[in-house]
Coordinates of C-alpha atoms and ligand atoms in Angstrom, one line a residue:
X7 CA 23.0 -29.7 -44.4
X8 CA 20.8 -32.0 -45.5
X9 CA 18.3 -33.0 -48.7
X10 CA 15.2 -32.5 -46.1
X11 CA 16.3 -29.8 -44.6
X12 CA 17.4 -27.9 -48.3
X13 CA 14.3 -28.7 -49.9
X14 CA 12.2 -27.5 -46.6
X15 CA 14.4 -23.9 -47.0
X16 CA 14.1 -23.5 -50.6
X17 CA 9.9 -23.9 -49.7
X18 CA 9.9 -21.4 -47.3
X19 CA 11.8 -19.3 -49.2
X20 CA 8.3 -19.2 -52.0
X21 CA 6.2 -16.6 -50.0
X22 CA 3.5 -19.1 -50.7
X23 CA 0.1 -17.0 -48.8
X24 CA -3.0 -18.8 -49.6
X25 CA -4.2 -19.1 -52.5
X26 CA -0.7 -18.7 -54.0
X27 CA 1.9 -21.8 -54.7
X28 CA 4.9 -19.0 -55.6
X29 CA 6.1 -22.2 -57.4
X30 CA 6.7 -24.8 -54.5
X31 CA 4.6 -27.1 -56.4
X32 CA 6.7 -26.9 -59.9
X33 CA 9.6 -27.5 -57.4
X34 CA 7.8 -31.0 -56.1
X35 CA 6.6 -31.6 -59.3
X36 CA 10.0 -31.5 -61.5
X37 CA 11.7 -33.8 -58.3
X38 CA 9.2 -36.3 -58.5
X39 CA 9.0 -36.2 -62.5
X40 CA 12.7 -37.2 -62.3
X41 CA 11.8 -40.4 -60.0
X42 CA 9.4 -41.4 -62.6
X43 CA 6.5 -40.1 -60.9
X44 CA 3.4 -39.1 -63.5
X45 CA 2.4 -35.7 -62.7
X46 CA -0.9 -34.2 -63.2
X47 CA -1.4 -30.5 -62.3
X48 CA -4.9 -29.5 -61.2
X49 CA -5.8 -25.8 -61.4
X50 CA -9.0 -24.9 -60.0
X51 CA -9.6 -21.0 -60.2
X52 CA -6.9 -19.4 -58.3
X53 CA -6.0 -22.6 -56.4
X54 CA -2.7 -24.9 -57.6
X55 CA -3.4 -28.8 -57.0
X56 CA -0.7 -31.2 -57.5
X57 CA -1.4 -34.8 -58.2
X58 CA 1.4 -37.3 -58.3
X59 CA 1.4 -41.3 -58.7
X60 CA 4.0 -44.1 -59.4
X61 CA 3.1 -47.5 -60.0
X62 CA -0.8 -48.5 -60.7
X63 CA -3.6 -50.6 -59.2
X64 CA -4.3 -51.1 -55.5
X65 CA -3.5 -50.0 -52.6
X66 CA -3.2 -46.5 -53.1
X67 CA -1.2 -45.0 -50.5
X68 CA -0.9 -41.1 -50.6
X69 CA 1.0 -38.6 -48.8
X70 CA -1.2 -35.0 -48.7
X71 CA -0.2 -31.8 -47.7
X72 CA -0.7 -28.2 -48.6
X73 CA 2.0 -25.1 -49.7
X74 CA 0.8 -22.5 -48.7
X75 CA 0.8 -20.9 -45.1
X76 CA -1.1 -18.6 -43.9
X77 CA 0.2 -14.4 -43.1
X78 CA 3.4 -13.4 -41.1
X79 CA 1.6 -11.2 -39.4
X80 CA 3.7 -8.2 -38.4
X81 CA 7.0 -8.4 -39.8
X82 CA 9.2 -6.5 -37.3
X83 CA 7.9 -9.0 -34.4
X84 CA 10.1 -11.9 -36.5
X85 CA 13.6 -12.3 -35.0
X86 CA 14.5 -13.1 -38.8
X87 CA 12.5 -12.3 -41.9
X88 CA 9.5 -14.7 -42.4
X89 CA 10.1 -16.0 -45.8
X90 CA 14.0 -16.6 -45.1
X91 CA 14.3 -19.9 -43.5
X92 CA 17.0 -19.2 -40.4
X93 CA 18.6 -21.8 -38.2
X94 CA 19.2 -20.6 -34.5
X95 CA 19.6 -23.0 -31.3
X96 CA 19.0 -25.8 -33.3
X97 CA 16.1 -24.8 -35.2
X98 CA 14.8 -24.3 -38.6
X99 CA 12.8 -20.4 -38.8
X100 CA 10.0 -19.4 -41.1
X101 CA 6.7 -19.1 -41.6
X102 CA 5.2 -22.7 -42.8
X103 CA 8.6 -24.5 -41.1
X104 CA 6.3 -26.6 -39.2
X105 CA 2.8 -25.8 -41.2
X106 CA 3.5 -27.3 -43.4
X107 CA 6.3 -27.4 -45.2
X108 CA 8.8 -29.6 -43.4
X109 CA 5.9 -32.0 -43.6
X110 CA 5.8 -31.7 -48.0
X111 CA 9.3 -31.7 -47.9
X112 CA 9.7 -34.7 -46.0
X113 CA 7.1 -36.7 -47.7
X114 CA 8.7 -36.0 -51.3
X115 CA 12.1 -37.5 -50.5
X116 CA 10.4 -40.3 -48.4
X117 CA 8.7 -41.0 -51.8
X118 CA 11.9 -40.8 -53.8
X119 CA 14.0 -43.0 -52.0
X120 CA 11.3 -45.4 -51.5
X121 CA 10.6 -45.6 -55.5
X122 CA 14.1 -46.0 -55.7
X123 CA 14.7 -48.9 -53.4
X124 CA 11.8 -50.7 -54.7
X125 CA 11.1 -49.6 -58.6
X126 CA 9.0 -52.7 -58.6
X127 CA 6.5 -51.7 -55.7
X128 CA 3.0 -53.2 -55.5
X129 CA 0.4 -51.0 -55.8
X130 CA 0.3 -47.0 -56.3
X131 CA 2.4 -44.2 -54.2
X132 CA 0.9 -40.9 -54.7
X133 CA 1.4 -37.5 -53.3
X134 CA -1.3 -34.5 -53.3
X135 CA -0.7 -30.9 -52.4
X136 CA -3.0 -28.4 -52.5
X137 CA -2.2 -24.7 -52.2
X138 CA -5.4 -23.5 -50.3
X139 CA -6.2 -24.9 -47.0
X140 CA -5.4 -22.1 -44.9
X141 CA -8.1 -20.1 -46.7
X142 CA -11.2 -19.6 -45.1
X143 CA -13.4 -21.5 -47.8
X144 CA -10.9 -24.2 -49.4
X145 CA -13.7 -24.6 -52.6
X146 CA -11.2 -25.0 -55.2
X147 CA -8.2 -27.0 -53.1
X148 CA -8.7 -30.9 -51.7
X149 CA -12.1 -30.6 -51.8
X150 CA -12.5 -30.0 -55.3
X151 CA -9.3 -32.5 -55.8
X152 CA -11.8 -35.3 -54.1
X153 CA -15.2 -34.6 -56.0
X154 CA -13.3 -35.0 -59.4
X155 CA -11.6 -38.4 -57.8
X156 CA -14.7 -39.8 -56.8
X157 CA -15.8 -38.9 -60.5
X158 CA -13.0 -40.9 -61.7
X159 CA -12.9 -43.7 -59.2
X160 CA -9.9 -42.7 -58.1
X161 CA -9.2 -44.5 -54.6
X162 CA -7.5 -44.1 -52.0
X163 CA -6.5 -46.7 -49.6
X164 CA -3.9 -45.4 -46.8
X165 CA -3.4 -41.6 -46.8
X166 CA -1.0 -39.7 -44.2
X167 CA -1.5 -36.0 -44.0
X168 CA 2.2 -34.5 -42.6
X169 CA 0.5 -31.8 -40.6
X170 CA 1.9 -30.7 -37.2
X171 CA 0.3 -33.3 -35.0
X172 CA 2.7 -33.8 -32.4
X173 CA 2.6 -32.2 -28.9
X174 CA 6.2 -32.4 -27.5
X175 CA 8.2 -34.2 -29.1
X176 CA 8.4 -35.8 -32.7
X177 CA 5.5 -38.5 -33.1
X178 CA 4.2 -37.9 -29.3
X179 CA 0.5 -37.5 -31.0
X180 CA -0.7 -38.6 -34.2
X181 CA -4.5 -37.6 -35.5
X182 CA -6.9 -40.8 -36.4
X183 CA -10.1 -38.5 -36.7
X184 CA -11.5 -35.2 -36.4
X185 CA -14.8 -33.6 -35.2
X186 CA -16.9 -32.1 -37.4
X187 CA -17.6 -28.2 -37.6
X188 CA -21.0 -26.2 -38.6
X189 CA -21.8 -22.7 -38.1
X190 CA -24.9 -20.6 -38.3
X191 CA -25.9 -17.7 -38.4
X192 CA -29.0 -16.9 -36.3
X193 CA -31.1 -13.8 -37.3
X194 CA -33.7 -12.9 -34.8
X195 CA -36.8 -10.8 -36.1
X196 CA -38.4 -8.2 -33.8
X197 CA -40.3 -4.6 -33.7
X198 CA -38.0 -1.7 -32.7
X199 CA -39.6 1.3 -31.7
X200 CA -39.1 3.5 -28.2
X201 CA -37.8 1.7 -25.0
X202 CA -40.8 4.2 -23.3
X203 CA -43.9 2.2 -25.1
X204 CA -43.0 -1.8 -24.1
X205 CA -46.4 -2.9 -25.9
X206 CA -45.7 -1.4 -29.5
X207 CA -42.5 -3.1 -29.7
X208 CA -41.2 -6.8 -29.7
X209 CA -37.5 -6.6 -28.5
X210 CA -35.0 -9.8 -30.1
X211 CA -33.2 -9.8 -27.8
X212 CA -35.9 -10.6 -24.9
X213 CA -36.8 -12.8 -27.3
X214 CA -33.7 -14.8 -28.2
X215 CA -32.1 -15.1 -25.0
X216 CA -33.6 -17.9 -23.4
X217 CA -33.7 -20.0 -26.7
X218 CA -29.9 -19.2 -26.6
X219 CA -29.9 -20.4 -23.3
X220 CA -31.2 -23.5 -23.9
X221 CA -28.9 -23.9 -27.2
X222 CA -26.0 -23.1 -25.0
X223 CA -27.3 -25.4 -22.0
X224 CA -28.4 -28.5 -23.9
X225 CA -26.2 -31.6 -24.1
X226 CA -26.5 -32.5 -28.0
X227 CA -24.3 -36.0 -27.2
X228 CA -22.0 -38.2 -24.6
X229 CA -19.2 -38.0 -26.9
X230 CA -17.5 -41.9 -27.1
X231 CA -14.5 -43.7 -26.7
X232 CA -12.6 -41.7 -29.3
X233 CA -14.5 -38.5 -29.6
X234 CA -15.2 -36.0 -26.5
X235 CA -19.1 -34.7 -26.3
X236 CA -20.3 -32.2 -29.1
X237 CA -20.2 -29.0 -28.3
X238 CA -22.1 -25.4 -28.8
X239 CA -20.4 -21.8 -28.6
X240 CA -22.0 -18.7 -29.9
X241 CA -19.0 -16.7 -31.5
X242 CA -20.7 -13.7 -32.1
X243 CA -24.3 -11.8 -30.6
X244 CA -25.1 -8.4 -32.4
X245 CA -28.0 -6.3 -31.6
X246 CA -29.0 -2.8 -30.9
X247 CA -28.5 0.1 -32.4
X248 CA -26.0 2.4 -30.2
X249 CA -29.0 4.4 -28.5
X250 CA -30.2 4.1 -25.1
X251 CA -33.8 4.5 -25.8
X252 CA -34.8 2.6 -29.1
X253 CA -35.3 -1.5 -29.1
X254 CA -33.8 -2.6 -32.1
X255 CA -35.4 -4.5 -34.7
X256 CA -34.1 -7.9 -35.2
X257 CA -31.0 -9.7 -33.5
X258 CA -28.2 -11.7 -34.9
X259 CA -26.0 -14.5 -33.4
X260 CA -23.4 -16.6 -35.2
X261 CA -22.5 -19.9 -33.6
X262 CA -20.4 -23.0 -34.5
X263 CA -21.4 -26.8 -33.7
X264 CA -17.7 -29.1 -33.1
X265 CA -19.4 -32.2 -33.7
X266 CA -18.1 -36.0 -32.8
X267 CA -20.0 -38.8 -34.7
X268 CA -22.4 -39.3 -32.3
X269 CA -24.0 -36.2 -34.4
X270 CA -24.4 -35.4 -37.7
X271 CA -24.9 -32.4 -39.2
X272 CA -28.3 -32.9 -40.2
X273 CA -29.6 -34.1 -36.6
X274 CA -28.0 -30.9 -35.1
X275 CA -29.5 -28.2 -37.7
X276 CA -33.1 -30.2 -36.7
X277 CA -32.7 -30.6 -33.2
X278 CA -31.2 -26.5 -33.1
X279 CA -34.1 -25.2 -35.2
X280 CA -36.6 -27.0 -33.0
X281 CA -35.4 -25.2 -30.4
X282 CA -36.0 -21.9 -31.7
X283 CA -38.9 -22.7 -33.3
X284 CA -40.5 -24.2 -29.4
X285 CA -39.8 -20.2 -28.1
X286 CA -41.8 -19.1 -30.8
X287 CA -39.2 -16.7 -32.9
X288 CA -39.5 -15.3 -35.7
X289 CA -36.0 -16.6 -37.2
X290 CA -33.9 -17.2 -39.9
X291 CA -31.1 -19.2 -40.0
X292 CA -28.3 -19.4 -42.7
X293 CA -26.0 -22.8 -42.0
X294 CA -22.7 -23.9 -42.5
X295 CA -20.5 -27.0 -43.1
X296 CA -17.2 -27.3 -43.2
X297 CA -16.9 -31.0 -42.7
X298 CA -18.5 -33.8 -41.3
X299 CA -16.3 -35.8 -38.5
X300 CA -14.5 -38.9 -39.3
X301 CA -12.6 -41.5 -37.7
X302 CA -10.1 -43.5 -39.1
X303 CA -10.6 -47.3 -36.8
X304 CA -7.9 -49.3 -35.6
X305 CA -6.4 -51.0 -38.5
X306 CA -3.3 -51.8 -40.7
X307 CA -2.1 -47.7 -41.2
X308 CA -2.7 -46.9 -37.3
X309 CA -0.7 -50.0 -36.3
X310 CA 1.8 -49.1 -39.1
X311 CA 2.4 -45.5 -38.0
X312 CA 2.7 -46.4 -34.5
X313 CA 4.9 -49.2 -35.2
X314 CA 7.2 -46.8 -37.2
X315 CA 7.0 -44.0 -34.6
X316 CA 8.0 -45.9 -31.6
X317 CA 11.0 -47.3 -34.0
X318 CA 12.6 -43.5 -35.4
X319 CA 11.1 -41.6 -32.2
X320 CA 11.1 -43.8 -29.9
X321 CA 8.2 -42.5 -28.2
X322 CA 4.8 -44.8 -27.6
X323 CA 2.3 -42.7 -29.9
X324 CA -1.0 -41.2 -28.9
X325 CA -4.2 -41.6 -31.4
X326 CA -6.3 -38.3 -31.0
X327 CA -9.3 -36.8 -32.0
X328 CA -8.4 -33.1 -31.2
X329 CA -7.7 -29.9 -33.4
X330 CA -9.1 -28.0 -35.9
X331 CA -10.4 -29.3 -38.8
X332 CA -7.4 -29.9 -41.6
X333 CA -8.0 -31.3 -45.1
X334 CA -8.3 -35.2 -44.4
X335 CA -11.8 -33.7 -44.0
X336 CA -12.2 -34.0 -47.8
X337 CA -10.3 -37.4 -48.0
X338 CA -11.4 -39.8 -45.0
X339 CA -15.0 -40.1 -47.4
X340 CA -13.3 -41.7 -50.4
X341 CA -13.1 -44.9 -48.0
X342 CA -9.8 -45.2 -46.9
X343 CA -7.9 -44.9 -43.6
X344 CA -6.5 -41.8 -42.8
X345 CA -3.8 -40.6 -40.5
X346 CA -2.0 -37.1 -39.6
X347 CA 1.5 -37.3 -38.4
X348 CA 4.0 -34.4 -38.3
X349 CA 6.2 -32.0 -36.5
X350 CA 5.2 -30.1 -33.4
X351 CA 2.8 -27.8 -33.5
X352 CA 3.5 -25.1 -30.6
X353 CA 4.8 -22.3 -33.0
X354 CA 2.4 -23.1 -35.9
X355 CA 0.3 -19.7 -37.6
X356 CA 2.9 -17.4 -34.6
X357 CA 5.5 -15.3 -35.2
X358 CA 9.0 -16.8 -35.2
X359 CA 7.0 -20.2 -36.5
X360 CA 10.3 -23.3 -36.8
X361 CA 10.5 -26.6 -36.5
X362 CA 13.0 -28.4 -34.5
X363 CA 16.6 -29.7 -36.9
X364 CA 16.7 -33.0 -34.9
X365 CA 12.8 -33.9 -35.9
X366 CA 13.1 -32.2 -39.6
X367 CA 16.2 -34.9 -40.1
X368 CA 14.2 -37.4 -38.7
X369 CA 10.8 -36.9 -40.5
X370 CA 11.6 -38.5 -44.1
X371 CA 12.8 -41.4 -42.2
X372 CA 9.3 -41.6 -39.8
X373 CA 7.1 -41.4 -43.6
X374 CA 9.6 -43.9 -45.1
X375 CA 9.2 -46.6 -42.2
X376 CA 5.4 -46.0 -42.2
X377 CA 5.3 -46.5 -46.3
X378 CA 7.5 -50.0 -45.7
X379 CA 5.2 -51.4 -43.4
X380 CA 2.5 -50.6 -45.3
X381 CA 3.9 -52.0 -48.4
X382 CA 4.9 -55.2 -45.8
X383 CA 8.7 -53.7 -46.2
X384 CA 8.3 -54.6 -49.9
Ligands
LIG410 ZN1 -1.4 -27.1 -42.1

């Protein structure tokens, strides 16, 4: 059919599962040797990292995606086999068709033909691809990539992610920030003993609830223009012990924080432990971060993607704040702006995941535009 829309099947055909690469990197990697690219390979334990640049100096615009995708789940649900990219009513089948790998396919050819129209760019394209941000930790992917840049200096100006940000159609919402996330876990000392003899025990979970109350009831921030308010959900609450007649000893709660930057991570661990420690519990609490929000401002990539949206989509863009967490996490604090642009994302992590032929064709174009008018259509 197409270069895209071969180099997106031959991906999905690489039963890539986090951590694994199944070789979709040596794939990119050889491509974008043979447009002159310099390729450095970053291994970091079981993780594959793939780091590629043309041209040198400033700006540094990168394109950064991941390979792998996370499980089929069960196989005989698929209309077609998961790892054997189909195309039915005008769609492209697989698991990772539209997370992500429409997205890295797109993104390499945008950076091929635009290092072959313009040999002589200013500046530095670059592409980064990580094989583990499905995972549940992502230690050794794009977060490991970024401590050993800001070790080296390494900079990076303008970076679009190609995740699936849009809603309905191609280009419909793009991603200028995202919230923060911390969890905890909450455990919640007591004295079991028999439900019979109140005054020889100290039940947790008389004890915890109205602290969790007042966790779940308190309003941590307003939100702002960009971000909506922080909020607090308890994921989990375990105590007891199965038996009718014995207060357990101690109580556990996990919990997550998504955080806008009105917060930061620190003023929500004080302000929750302050909490617990004003109803007088005997607590411990173990917390998480798996990033802190940022926000990419109004400036030349934003107007750039937009601009380059409305002309191969024809669609007015929408700048949101909303989602999961994704790996621009680990890039937005080297300094630069960062943006997430890709291919809907109503089938992504189901069964029978694809991505629509009409906005595959279309995506190397979309990345191509939004390199030109960063580069001021060099
Ligand atoms: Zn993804």
């Amino acid at each position: 059919m197409s270069e895209v829309f071969d180099l997106a099947c031959e991906l999905i055909r690489r039963a890539s599962l986090t951590p694994q690469d199944a070789g979709c990197q040596e794939l990119l990697a050889s491509r974008l040797a043979r447009s002159g690219f310099a390729v450095e390979r970053m291994h970091y334990g079981e993780v594959e990292n793939l780091w590629a640049t043309h041209g040198q100096g400033s700006p540094v615009f990168a394109f950064l995606g991941h390979t792998d995708v996370v499980p089929s789940g069960p196989r005989e649900q698929w209309s077609t086999p998961p790892f054997e990219p189909t195309v039915r009513d005008g769609r492209l089948y697989g698991r990772g068709a539209a997370d992500m790998k429409s997205g890295v396919a797109a993104m390499t050819i945008a950076l091929e033909e635009f290092v072959a129209c313009h040999p002589q760019h200013p500046g530095t394209v670059a592409m980064l691809v990580t094989s583990d941000e499905e995972g549940p930790l992502n230690l050794d992917g794009v977060r490991r990539v970024a401590e050993e840049f800001r070790r080296r200096g390494q900079r990076i100006d303008y970076c679009v992610v190609g995740e699936p940000s849009s809603a309905q159609t191609l280009g419909d919402v793009v991603r200028v920030g995202r919230r923060g996330s911390l969890s905890g876990t909450l455990t919640v000392r007591g004295v079991q003993g028999h439900v019979a003899y109140p005054e020889k025990v100290r039940n947790p979970i008389h004890l915890a609830a109205p602290a969790l109350a007042e966790l779940a009831a308190t309003q941590w921030d307003r939100g702002n223009a960009e971000f909506p308010p922080t909020s607090f959900q308890i994921s989990n609450l375990n105590a007891g012990t199965g038996a009718l007649n014995v207060v357990p000893g101690t109580l556990e709660a996990r919990f997550n924080f998504r955080f806008c930057t009105e917060s930061s991570a620190q003023s929500l661990r004080e302000r929750s432990e302050a909490i617990l420690r004003k109803h007088g519990l005997d607590f411990s609490l173990q917390w998480d971060l798996s990033g802190e929000p940022f926000l990419t401002r109004n400036g030349k990539l934003r107007a750039a993607v937009s601009a380059a949206v409305r002309e191969i989509c024809g669609v007015d863009t929408v700048a949101d704040t909303g989602g999961g967490t994704s790996d621009a996490r680990f890039i937005a604090p080297l300094g630069g702006e960062v943006v997430e642009v890709g291919p809907v994302n109503a089938s992504i992590h189901k069964i029978d995941e694809h991505v629509g032929l009409e906005d595959l064709e279309r995506l190397p174009a979309l990345y191509g535009a939004i390199l030109a008018k960063v580069f001021g259509e060099a």
